[in-house]
mmCIF file of C-alpha atoms and ligand atoms in Angstrom:
data_model
loop_
_atom_site.group_PDB
_atom_site.id
_atom_site.type_symbol
_atom_site.label_atom_id
_atom_site.label_comp_id
_atom_site.label_asym_id
_atom_site.label_seq_id
_atom_site.Cartn_x
_atom_site.Cartn_y
_atom_site.Cartn_z
ATOM 1 C CA MET A 24 66.952 54.544 -0.544
ATOM 2 C CA ARG A 25 63.245 53.332 -1.071
ATOM 3 C CA ALA A 26 61.119 53.531 -4.075
ATOM 4 C CA LEU A 27 57.281 52.978 -4.466
ATOM 5 C CA ILE A 28 56.218 51.827 -7.870
ATOM 6 C CA THR A 29 52.125 52.282 -8.495
ATOM 7 C CA GLY A 30 51.086 49.656 -10.877
ATOM 8 C CA VAL A 31 54.100 47.424 -10.442
ATOM 9 C CA MET A 32 52.560 44.284 -11.978
ATOM 10 C CA GLY A 33 51.947 45.656 -15.353
ATOM 11 C CA PHE A 34 54.397 45.366 -18.058
ATOM 12 C CA VAL A 35 56.690 47.993 -17.304
ATOM 13 C CA GLY A 36 56.391 47.786 -13.417
ATOM 14 C CA LYS A 37 58.656 44.275 -13.276
ATOM 15 C CA TYR A 38 61.391 45.704 -15.473
ATOM 16 C CA LEU A 39 61.373 49.024 -13.390
ATOM 17 C CA ALA A 40 61.508 47.048 -10.237
ATOM 18 C CA GLU A 41 64.518 44.914 -11.868
ATOM 19 C CA HIS A 42 66.340 47.977 -12.413
ATOM 20 C CA LEU A 43 66.023 49.822 -9.165
ATOM 21 C CA LEU A 44 66.715 46.629 -7.150
ATOM 22 C CA SER A 45 69.833 46.450 -9.578
ATOM 23 C CA GLN A 46 71.051 49.856 -8.310
ATOM 24 C CA GLY A 47 70.538 48.621 -4.418
ATOM 25 C CA ILE A 48 67.154 50.336 -4.232
ATOM 26 C CA GLU A 49 64.605 48.816 -1.974
ATOM 27 C CA VAL A 50 61.463 48.529 -4.199
ATOM 28 C CA TRP A 51 57.883 48.490 -2.980
ATOM 29 C CA GLY A 52 55.046 48.412 -5.408
ATOM 30 C CA THR A 53 51.062 48.691 -5.410
ATOM 31 C CA SER A 54 48.602 45.992 -7.149
ATOM 32 C CA ARG A 55 44.755 45.848 -7.400
ATOM 33 C CA MET A 56 45.350 42.418 -6.603
ATOM 34 C CA GLU A 57 46.797 40.945 -3.308
ATOM 35 C CA SER A 58 50.182 39.444 -4.212
ATOM 36 C CA PRO A 59 52.951 37.619 -2.003
ATOM 37 C CA LEU A 60 56.208 39.104 -2.030
ATOM 38 C CA LEU A 61 57.819 38.658 -5.762
ATOM 39 C CA ARG A 62 61.388 37.196 -5.948
ATOM 40 C CA LEU A 63 63.139 39.207 -9.035
ATOM 41 C CA LYS A 64 66.492 38.448 -10.438
ATOM 42 C CA ASN A 65 68.061 41.187 -8.358
ATOM 43 C CA GLY A 66 66.039 40.849 -5.016
ATOM 44 C CA ASN A 67 62.870 41.105 -3.638
ATOM 45 C CA LEU A 68 59.906 43.166 -4.667
ATOM 46 C CA LYS A 69 57.474 43.774 -1.864
ATOM 47 C CA ILE A 70 53.780 44.316 -3.062
ATOM 48 C CA VAL A 71 50.976 46.218 -1.027
ATOM 49 C CA GLN A 72 47.496 45.829 -2.444
ATOM 50 C CA ASN A 73 46.203 49.397 -2.872
ATOM 51 C CA ASN A 74 43.555 50.729 -5.461
ATOM 52 C CA LEU A 75 44.810 54.111 -5.231
ATOM 53 C CA ASP A 76 41.112 55.122 -4.861
ATOM 54 C CA SER A 77 41.660 57.157 -1.754
ATOM 55 C CA THR A 78 43.975 60.092 -0.814
ATOM 56 C CA ASP A 79 44.140 59.103 2.819
ATOM 57 C CA ASP A 80 44.910 55.473 2.132
ATOM 58 C CA ILE A 81 47.525 56.415 0.024
ATOM 59 C CA HIS A 82 48.897 58.912 2.223
ATOM 60 C CA ASN A 83 48.788 56.181 5.171
ATOM 61 C CA LEU A 84 50.803 53.924 2.762
ATOM 62 C CA LEU A 85 53.327 56.634 2.190
ATOM 63 C CA CYS A 86 53.905 57.390 6.032
ATOM 64 C CA SER A 87 54.407 53.397 6.244
ATOM 65 C CA ILE A 88 56.776 52.847 3.490
ATOM 66 C CA LYS A 89 58.444 56.502 3.377
ATOM 67 C CA PRO A 90 59.615 56.560 -0.048
ATOM 68 C CA ASN A 91 62.463 58.473 -1.651
ATOM 69 C CA TYR A 92 61.223 57.881 -5.018
ATOM 70 C CA ILE A 93 57.478 57.146 -6.644
ATOM 71 C CA PHE A 94 56.895 56.282 -9.717
ATOM 72 C CA HIS A 95 53.203 56.463 -10.959
ATOM 73 C CA LEU A 96 52.944 53.846 -13.631
ATOM 74 C CA ALA A 97 49.332 52.430 -12.736
ATOM 75 C CA GLY A 98 46.922 53.309 -15.144
ATOM 76 C CA GLN A 99 44.722 52.075 -18.103
ATOM 77 C CA SER A 100 47.373 52.245 -21.065
ATOM 78 C CA ASN A 101 45.476 50.847 -23.870
ATOM 79 C CA VAL A 102 44.597 53.541 -26.666
ATOM 80 C CA LYS A 103 41.971 51.440 -28.557
ATOM 81 C CA LEU A 104 40.371 50.403 -25.340
ATOM 82 C CA SER A 105 40.054 54.083 -23.899
ATOM 83 C CA TRP A 106 37.415 54.625 -27.026
ATOM 84 C CA GLU A 107 35.179 51.874 -25.680
ATOM 85 C CA ASP A 108 35.659 53.043 -21.886
ATOM 86 C CA LYS A 109 36.069 56.779 -21.894
ATOM 87 C CA GLU A 110 34.894 57.276 -18.055
ATOM 88 C CA GLY A 111 37.033 54.058 -16.716
ATOM 89 C CA THR A 112 40.210 55.597 -18.448
ATOM 90 C CA PHE A 113 39.482 59.083 -16.923
ATOM 91 C CA TYR A 114 39.046 57.653 -13.516
ATOM 92 C CA ALA A 115 42.198 55.377 -13.731
ATOM 93 C CA ASN A 116 44.360 57.782 -15.414
ATOM 94 C CA VAL A 117 43.217 61.308 -14.054
ATOM 95 C CA ASN A 118 41.244 60.886 -10.821
ATOM 96 C CA LYS A 119 43.839 58.450 -9.180
ATOM 97 C CA THR A 120 46.575 60.517 -10.321
ATOM 98 C CA ILE A 121 44.956 63.365 -8.606
ATOM 99 C CA PHE A 122 44.626 61.320 -5.123
ATOM 100 C CA LEU A 123 48.269 59.972 -5.233
ATOM 101 C CA LEU A 124 49.360 63.826 -5.926
ATOM 102 C CA ASP A 125 47.260 65.082 -3.027
ATOM 103 C CA ALA A 126 48.652 62.344 -0.756
ATOM 104 C CA CYS A 127 52.143 63.251 -2.011
ATOM 105 C CA VAL A 128 51.384 66.945 -0.842
ATOM 106 C CA LYS A 129 50.364 66.240 2.609
ATOM 107 C CA TYR A 130 53.442 63.582 2.610
ATOM 108 C CA GLN A 131 55.753 65.993 1.474
ATOM 109 C CA GLN A 132 55.676 67.795 4.736
ATOM 110 C CA GLU A 133 57.583 64.790 6.352
ATOM 111 C CA ASN A 134 59.848 63.838 3.477
ATOM 112 C CA PRO A 135 60.525 67.447 1.294
ATOM 113 C CA ARG A 136 62.820 65.407 -0.963
ATOM 114 C CA MET A 137 60.736 62.940 -2.349
ATOM 115 C CA ARG A 138 60.581 63.049 -6.281
ATOM 116 C CA ILE A 139 57.799 61.510 -8.075
ATOM 117 C CA LEU A 140 57.611 60.690 -11.741
ATOM 118 C CA THR A 141 54.398 60.473 -13.369
ATOM 119 C CA VAL A 142 53.852 58.628 -16.645
ATOM 120 C CA GLY A 143 52.228 60.288 -19.520
ATOM 121 C CA SER A 144 52.454 59.297 -23.321
ATOM 122 C CA SER A 145 53.245 60.712 -27.071
ATOM 123 C CA GLU A 146 49.589 60.030 -27.552
ATOM 124 C CA GLU A 147 49.192 63.436 -25.608
ATOM 125 C CA TYR A 148 50.513 65.246 -28.967
ATOM 126 C CA GLY A 149 47.696 63.809 -30.953
ATOM 127 C CA LYS A 150 47.306 65.354 -34.069
ATOM 128 C CA VAL A 151 50.840 66.587 -35.295
ATOM 129 C CA GLU A 152 51.641 68.245 -38.392
ATOM 130 C CA SER A 153 54.534 66.843 -40.330
ATOM 131 C CA SER A 154 56.378 70.212 -40.153
ATOM 132 C CA GLU A 155 56.413 69.433 -36.401
ATOM 133 C CA LEU A 156 58.399 66.424 -36.420
ATOM 134 C CA PRO A 157 60.069 65.195 -34.828
ATOM 135 C CA ILE A 158 57.912 66.221 -31.751
ATOM 136 C CA LYS A 159 59.550 68.256 -29.050
ATOM 137 C CA GLU A 160 57.867 68.743 -25.447
ATOM 138 C CA THR A 161 56.753 72.327 -26.641
ATOM 139 C CA THR A 162 54.715 70.985 -29.364
ATOM 140 C CA ILE A 163 51.289 72.107 -28.764
ATOM 141 C CA LEU A 164 48.909 69.046 -27.364
ATOM 142 C CA ARG A 165 45.780 68.314 -29.444
ATOM 143 C CA PRO A 166 44.988 64.768 -28.236
ATOM 144 C CA MET A 167 43.048 62.712 -30.425
ATOM 145 C CA SER A 168 41.973 59.722 -28.053
ATOM 146 C CA PRO A 169 40.233 59.782 -24.661
ATOM 147 C CA TYR A 170 43.757 58.230 -23.538
ATOM 148 C CA GLY A 171 45.794 60.768 -24.976
ATOM 149 C CA ALA A 172 43.448 63.410 -23.308
ATOM 150 C CA SER A 173 43.614 61.731 -19.895
ATOM 151 C CA LYS A 174 47.525 61.860 -20.145
ATOM 152 C CA ALA A 175 47.653 65.276 -21.536
ATOM 153 C CA ALA A 176 45.318 66.274 -18.563
ATOM 154 C CA VAL A 177 47.945 64.541 -16.106
ATOM 155 C CA SER A 178 50.724 66.647 -17.695
ATOM 156 C CA MET A 179 49.036 69.864 -16.941
ATOM 157 C CA LEU A 180 48.059 68.626 -13.355
ATOM 158 C CA ILE A 181 51.593 68.036 -12.398
ATOM 159 C CA GLN A 182 52.865 71.559 -13.361
ATOM 160 C CA GLN A 183 50.001 72.843 -11.217
ATOM 161 C CA TYR A 184 50.965 71.048 -8.352
ATOM 162 C CA HIS A 185 54.714 72.132 -8.885
ATOM 163 C CA LYS A 186 53.876 75.670 -8.840
ATOM 164 C CA ALA A 187 51.048 75.714 -6.029
ATOM 165 C CA HIS A 188 52.386 73.162 -3.886
ATOM 166 C CA GLY A 189 56.213 72.887 -4.743
ATOM 167 C CA LEU A 190 55.696 69.232 -5.548
ATOM 168 C CA ASN A 191 58.856 67.618 -6.689
ATOM 169 C CA VAL A 192 57.467 66.058 -9.718
ATOM 170 C CA ILE A 193 58.572 65.291 -13.142
ATOM 171 C CA HIS A 194 56.382 63.963 -16.076
ATOM 172 C CA VAL A 195 57.478 61.713 -18.681
ATOM 173 C CA ARG A 196 55.966 61.109 -22.319
ATOM 174 C CA PRO A 197 57.222 57.756 -23.444
ATOM 175 C CA PHE A 198 56.731 56.929 -27.466
ATOM 176 C CA ASN A 199 55.971 53.375 -28.205
ATOM 177 C CA HIS A 200 57.818 51.030 -25.828
ATOM 178 C CA ILE A 201 57.862 47.133 -26.431
ATOM 179 C CA GLY A 202 59.817 44.038 -25.219
ATOM 180 C CA PRO A 203 59.158 40.683 -23.971
ATOM 181 C CA GLY A 204 56.013 39.846 -21.645
ATOM 182 C CA GLN A 205 54.040 43.066 -22.905
ATOM 183 C CA SER A 206 50.010 41.807 -23.027
ATOM 184 C CA LEU A 207 48.012 41.348 -25.781
ATOM 185 C CA GLY A 208 46.247 44.552 -27.110
ATOM 186 C CA PHE A 209 49.642 46.339 -28.432
ATOM 187 C CA VAL A 210 50.820 45.777 -31.737
ATOM 188 C CA VAL A 211 54.042 43.382 -31.183
ATOM 189 C CA PRO A 212 52.485 41.105 -28.862
ATOM 190 C CA ASP A 213 49.138 40.791 -31.023
ATOM 191 C CA PHE A 214 51.409 39.968 -33.954
ATOM 192 C CA THR A 215 53.835 37.672 -32.162
ATOM 193 C CA LYS A 216 51.101 35.825 -30.602
ATOM 194 C CA GLN A 217 49.445 34.984 -34.150
ATOM 195 C CA LEU A 218 52.998 34.243 -35.573
ATOM 196 C CA VAL A 219 53.772 31.784 -32.757
ATOM 197 C CA GLN A 220 50.409 29.938 -33.336
ATOM 198 C CA ILE A 221 51.016 29.687 -36.975
ATOM 199 C CA GLU A 222 54.753 28.502 -36.388
ATOM 200 C CA LYS A 223 53.064 25.649 -33.931
ATOM 201 C CA GLY A 224 50.731 24.948 -36.507
ATOM 202 C CA GLU A 225 47.668 26.049 -33.870
ATOM 203 C CA LYS A 226 46.391 28.306 -36.290
ATOM 204 C CA GLU A 227 45.743 28.784 -40.157
ATOM 205 C CA LYS A 228 48.288 30.911 -41.791
ATOM 206 C CA VAL A 229 46.063 34.020 -41.740
ATOM 207 C CA LEU A 230 47.320 37.094 -39.477
ATOM 208 C CA LYS A 231 44.991 39.328 -39.014
ATOM 209 C CA VAL A 232 46.505 43.184 -38.450
ATOM 210 C CA GLY A 233 45.150 46.652 -38.261
ATOM 211 C CA ASN A 234 46.311 49.928 -39.514
ATOM 212 C CA LEU A 235 49.689 49.012 -41.219
ATOM 213 C CA SER A 236 50.661 52.597 -42.409
ATOM 214 C CA ALA A 237 51.226 54.336 -39.204
ATOM 215 C CA MET A 238 54.737 55.393 -38.408
ATOM 216 C CA ARG A 239 55.831 54.878 -34.380
ATOM 217 C CA ASP A 240 58.870 55.671 -32.602
ATOM 218 C CA PHE A 241 59.651 52.457 -30.364
ATOM 219 C CA THR A 242 62.211 51.784 -27.726
ATOM 220 C CA ASP A 243 63.028 48.820 -25.970
ATOM 221 C CA VAL A 244 61.127 48.706 -22.322
ATOM 222 C CA ARG A 245 64.552 48.095 -20.884
ATOM 223 C CA ASP A 246 65.884 51.180 -22.209
ATOM 224 C CA ILE A 247 62.690 53.064 -21.231
ATOM 225 C CA VAL A 248 62.781 51.856 -17.240
ATOM 226 C CA GLU A 249 66.565 53.018 -17.318
ATOM 227 C CA GLY A 250 65.306 56.477 -18.651
ATOM 228 C CA TYR A 251 62.723 56.686 -15.686
ATOM 229 C CA TYR A 252 65.329 56.010 -13.202
ATOM 230 C CA GLU A 253 67.806 58.842 -14.668
ATOM 231 C CA LEU A 254 64.904 61.300 -14.947
ATOM 232 C CA VAL A 255 63.985 60.618 -10.999
ATOM 233 C CA LEU A 256 67.301 61.283 -10.211
ATOM 234 C CA TYR A 257 68.488 64.126 -12.472
ATOM 235 C CA GLY A 258 65.293 65.677 -14.091
ATOM 236 C CA LYS A 259 64.276 69.141 -13.698
ATOM 237 C CA LEU A 260 61.055 69.630 -11.220
ATOM 238 C CA GLY A 261 58.308 70.711 -13.000
ATOM 239 C CA GLU A 262 59.483 69.680 -16.287
ATOM 240 C CA ILE A 263 58.363 67.336 -18.958
ATOM 241 C CA TYR A 264 60.471 65.036 -20.917
ATOM 242 C CA ASN A 265 60.055 62.680 -24.049
ATOM 243 C CA ILE A 266 61.589 59.401 -23.752
ATOM 244 C CA CYS A 267 62.015 58.039 -27.346
ATOM 245 C CA SER A 268 64.372 56.606 -30.069
ATOM 246 C CA GLY A 269 64.254 59.600 -32.241
ATOM 247 C CA ASP A 270 63.223 57.162 -35.201
ATOM 248 C CA GLY A 271 60.287 56.531 -37.101
ATOM 249 C CA VAL A 272 59.131 52.770 -38.414
ATOM 250 C CA SER A 273 55.829 51.769 -39.930
ATOM 251 C CA ILE A 274 53.947 49.209 -38.645
ATOM 252 C CA ASN A 275 54.398 47.244 -41.721
ATOM 253 C CA GLU A 276 58.208 47.464 -41.269
ATOM 254 C CA ILE A 277 57.649 45.732 -37.914
ATOM 255 C CA LEU A 278 55.260 43.124 -39.409
ATOM 256 C CA ASN A 279 57.574 42.393 -42.012
ATOM 257 C CA LYS A 280 60.778 41.966 -39.601
ATOM 258 C CA LEU A 281 58.586 39.601 -37.444
ATOM 259 C CA ILE A 282 57.289 37.261 -40.147
ATOM 260 C CA GLU A 283 61.044 37.282 -41.418
ATOM 261 C CA LEU A 284 62.170 36.150 -37.889
ATOM 262 C CA SER A 285 59.357 33.553 -37.653
ATOM 263 C CA SER A 286 59.114 30.602 -39.698
ATOM 264 C CA SER A 287 55.615 30.984 -40.372
ATOM 265 C CA ASN A 288 55.075 32.341 -44.119
ATOM 266 C CA ALA A 289 51.950 33.941 -42.651
ATOM 267 C CA ILE A 290 49.121 35.426 -45.062
ATOM 268 C CA VAL A 291 48.378 39.202 -43.667
ATOM 269 C CA GLU A 292 44.793 40.204 -43.677
ATOM 270 C CA VAL A 293 43.773 43.553 -42.364
ATOM 271 C CA CYS A 294 40.850 43.464 -40.141
ATOM 272 C CA GLU A 295 38.209 46.046 -39.752
ATOM 273 C CA SER A 296 37.557 45.329 -36.066
ATOM 274 C CA LYS A 297 41.236 46.339 -35.393
ATOM 275 C CA ILE A 298 40.825 49.681 -37.231
ATOM 276 C CA ARG A 299 40.737 52.710 -34.605
ATOM 277 C CA PRO A 300 38.281 55.594 -34.874
ATOM 278 C CA ILE A 301 41.215 57.979 -35.023
ATOM 279 C CA ASP A 302 44.956 56.664 -35.602
ATOM 280 C CA ILE A 303 47.556 59.250 -35.470
ATOM 281 C CA PRO A 304 49.726 58.811 -38.792
ATOM 282 C CA ASN A 305 53.360 59.793 -37.419
ATOM 283 C CA TYR A 306 54.693 59.990 -34.002
ATOM 284 C CA ILE A 307 58.387 60.711 -33.978
ATOM 285 C CA GLY A 308 59.934 62.259 -31.283
ATOM 286 C CA GLU A 309 62.992 64.310 -30.284
ATOM 287 C CA ASN A 310 64.851 63.256 -27.484
ATOM 288 C CA SER A 311 67.513 65.735 -26.969
ATOM 289 C CA LYS A 312 65.939 67.208 -23.621
ATOM 290 C CA ILE A 313 66.423 63.832 -21.645
ATOM 291 C CA LYS A 314 69.738 63.474 -23.278
ATOM 292 C CA SER A 315 71.077 66.642 -22.181
ATOM 293 C CA ASP A 316 69.531 66.374 -18.574
ATOM 294 C CA THR A 317 70.714 62.814 -17.930
ATOM 295 C CA ASP A 318 73.064 60.192 -18.984
ATOM 296 C CA TRP A 319 70.320 58.313 -20.837
ATOM 297 C CA ILE A 320 71.379 56.134 -23.725
ATOM 298 C CA PRO A 321 69.140 53.821 -25.372
ATOM 299 C CA LYS A 322 71.080 50.487 -25.705
ATOM 300 C CA TYR A 323 68.685 47.990 -27.616
ATOM 301 C CA GLU A 324 68.553 47.979 -31.280
ATOM 302 C CA ILE A 325 65.077 47.481 -32.518
ATOM 303 C CA ILE A 326 65.634 43.977 -34.189
ATOM 304 C CA ARG A 327 66.868 42.571 -30.860
ATOM 305 C CA THR A 328 63.808 43.624 -29.144
ATOM 306 C CA LEU A 329 61.613 42.033 -31.940
ATOM 307 C CA GLU A 330 63.626 38.811 -31.946
ATOM 308 C CA ASP A 331 63.390 38.713 -27.716
ATOM 309 C CA SER A 332 59.803 39.280 -28.068
ATOM 310 C CA LEU A 333 59.078 36.907 -30.327
ATOM 311 C CA ASN A 334 61.125 34.087 -28.480
ATOM 312 C CA GLU A 335 59.419 35.324 -25.336
ATOM 313 C CA GLY A 336 55.969 34.543 -27.119
ATOM 314 C CA ARG A 337 57.100 31.086 -28.061
ATOM 315 C CA SER A 338 57.775 30.042 -24.646
ATOM 316 C CA ARG A 339 54.391 31.273 -23.317
HETATM 317 N N1 GDD B 415 47.350 47.094 -30.790
HETATM 318 C C1 GDD B 415 47.462 46.893 -32.241
HETATM 319 N N2 GDD B 415 47.228 45.542 -32.617
HETATM 320 N N3 GDD B 415 47.846 47.810 -32.967
HETATM 321 C C2 GDD B 415 47.978 47.643 -34.263
HETATM 322 C C3 GDD B 415 47.689 46.312 -34.720
HETATM 323 C C4 GDD B 415 47.118 45.143 -34.055
HETATM 324 O O1 GDD B 415 46.785 43.803 -34.332
HETATM 325 N N4 GDD B 415 47.972 46.526 -36.190
HETATM 326 C C5 GDD B 415 48.304 47.681 -36.364
HETATM 327 N N5 GDD B 415 48.140 48.213 -35.351
HETATM 328 C C6 GDD B 415 48.665 49.689 -35.169
HETATM 329 C C7 GDD B 415 47.574 50.806 -34.510
HETATM 330 O O2 GDD B 415 46.445 51.017 -35.015
HETATM 331 C C8 GDD B 415 48.738 51.843 -34.048
HETATM 332 O O3 GDD B 415 48.896 52.678 -35.241
HETATM 333 C C9 GDD B 415 50.151 51.109 -34.100
HETATM 334 O O4 GDD B 415 49.873 49.655 -34.588
HETATM 335 C C10 GDD B 415 50.424 50.969 -32.517
HETATM 336 O O5 GDD B 415 49.555 50.053 -31.671
HETATM 337 P P1 GDD B 415 49.707 50.101 -30.018
HETATM 338 O O6 GDD B 415 50.653 48.836 -30.072
HETATM 339 O O7 GDD B 415 48.326 49.456 -29.661
HETATM 340 O O8 GDD B 415 50.178 51.551 -29.395
HETATM 341 P P2 GDD B 415 49.727 52.708 -29.528
HETATM 342 O O9 GDD B 415 50.594 53.557 -30.309
HETATM 343 O O10 GDD B 415 48.339 52.762 -29.558
HETATM 344 O O11 GDD B 415 49.915 53.045 -27.847
HETATM 345 C C11 GDD B 415 50.857 52.578 -27.132
HETATM 346 O O12 GDD B 415 52.140 53.599 -27.326
HETATM 347 C C12 GDD B 415 51.839 54.978 -26.422
HETATM 348 C C13 GDD B 415 52.971 55.759 -26.493
HETATM 349 O O13 GDD B 415 53.150 56.373 -27.810
HETATM 350 C C14 GDD B 415 50.498 52.394 -25.898
HETATM 351 O O14 GDD B 415 51.325 51.504 -25.324
HETATM 352 C C15 GDD B 415 50.403 53.286 -25.111
HETATM 353 O O15 GDD B 415 50.291 53.115 -23.584
HETATM 354 C C16 GDD B 415 51.563 54.453 -24.986
HETATM 355 O O16 GDD B 415 51.195 55.505 -24.315
#
C-alpha cells in the first residue's frame, strides 16, 4: 500500500508519516520546498516538491506515485494569521484543494479504489450556542474566522465531489491538537517557548498571553494521526467526522499546568496584540461518530502531552 501526504513537512505530517510507516505503508509526501529523502524512525519518507498550484502537475504526480490513500494536510492552519491574510488563506486552503480534488477525479479513472482524506477544523463550526455543546458533525456551520470559512468551504466541496464525481473522499474536523514539535503561533508552543526562556534565565519572568478564558478540546497529535488512518480505512465515503477528546479545558488551565510543570515562577501578563478580533469562547466536540465507525481510541492524557511539549521545547 502507498500513501501520499500533502504538506508532509508540517507539524502533523511527520507524525502521520511515522504512523503509516509503522503500519508497513510506503509513504510519499509533498512539500513546497525541495527536500531530500527523510529518514524517520520507522522507515524512509520520500518527498517531492509540489506547490499544489496546478491540477495537471498534481495529476502527473498521482500517475507516477499511484497512491492508495491521499491525506491532504497542506494548507494555512493559523487562525490569527487568517485575519491578516484572508486571500492567502483561501488560496492555500480552498483553491489548492480544488486543484487536488480535480486531479483526483481524473486519476480515479485509473484507480477507482483510491481514498482521500481532507483535513478541516472545528473552526468550521464557529459561533456555537452553549445548548449545542458538545458539537456534533450535524451542528450548523457559522464560521467566525477566515480560516474557519475556508475549511467550511472545503467540507462543502468534498460532498459535492463525492456526489457529482463519485470521489472516495472523507472530511475530518479535528479540534485543537498539540504535541512536541508544533510551531510558534499556537497556544502551547507560544507558552512553552517563553517558559523555557524564563527557566534558562534568557528572559525576564513575564509570560505574555492572549485570551485565557476560551475553552478548547485538546487531543495529542499522536492520537490525531491514528484517527486519520482509521478514517481513511473505515470512514464512510462523502462523510464528515469530528476528531476530539470530548472534554473542554480552559486556556487558563493549560497555562497553569504548564507553569506547574516548569520551574519558572512566571508572572502572567495579558498582551493586547495577542487578542483576536473574534475568539470563540467554547469548542467542545462530540466524538461518537468516529468511535462507532472505526476502532479509534485516544491514548494520551493531556498532562503527558503538555510535559512532552515542554521537554521538547527545552531541547530546541
Ligand atoms: N496562539 C495563541 N498564542 N493562542 C493563545 C495565546 C497565545 O499566546 N494565549 C491565549 N490563546 C488562546 C487563543 O485566543 C485561542 O482561544 C486558544 O488559545 C487556542 O489558540 P490556538 O492554539 O492558536 O488554536 P486555535 O483554537 O485558534 O486553532 C487551532 O485549532 C484548530 C482546531 O480547533 C489550530 O490548530 C487550527 O489549525 C485548528 O484547525
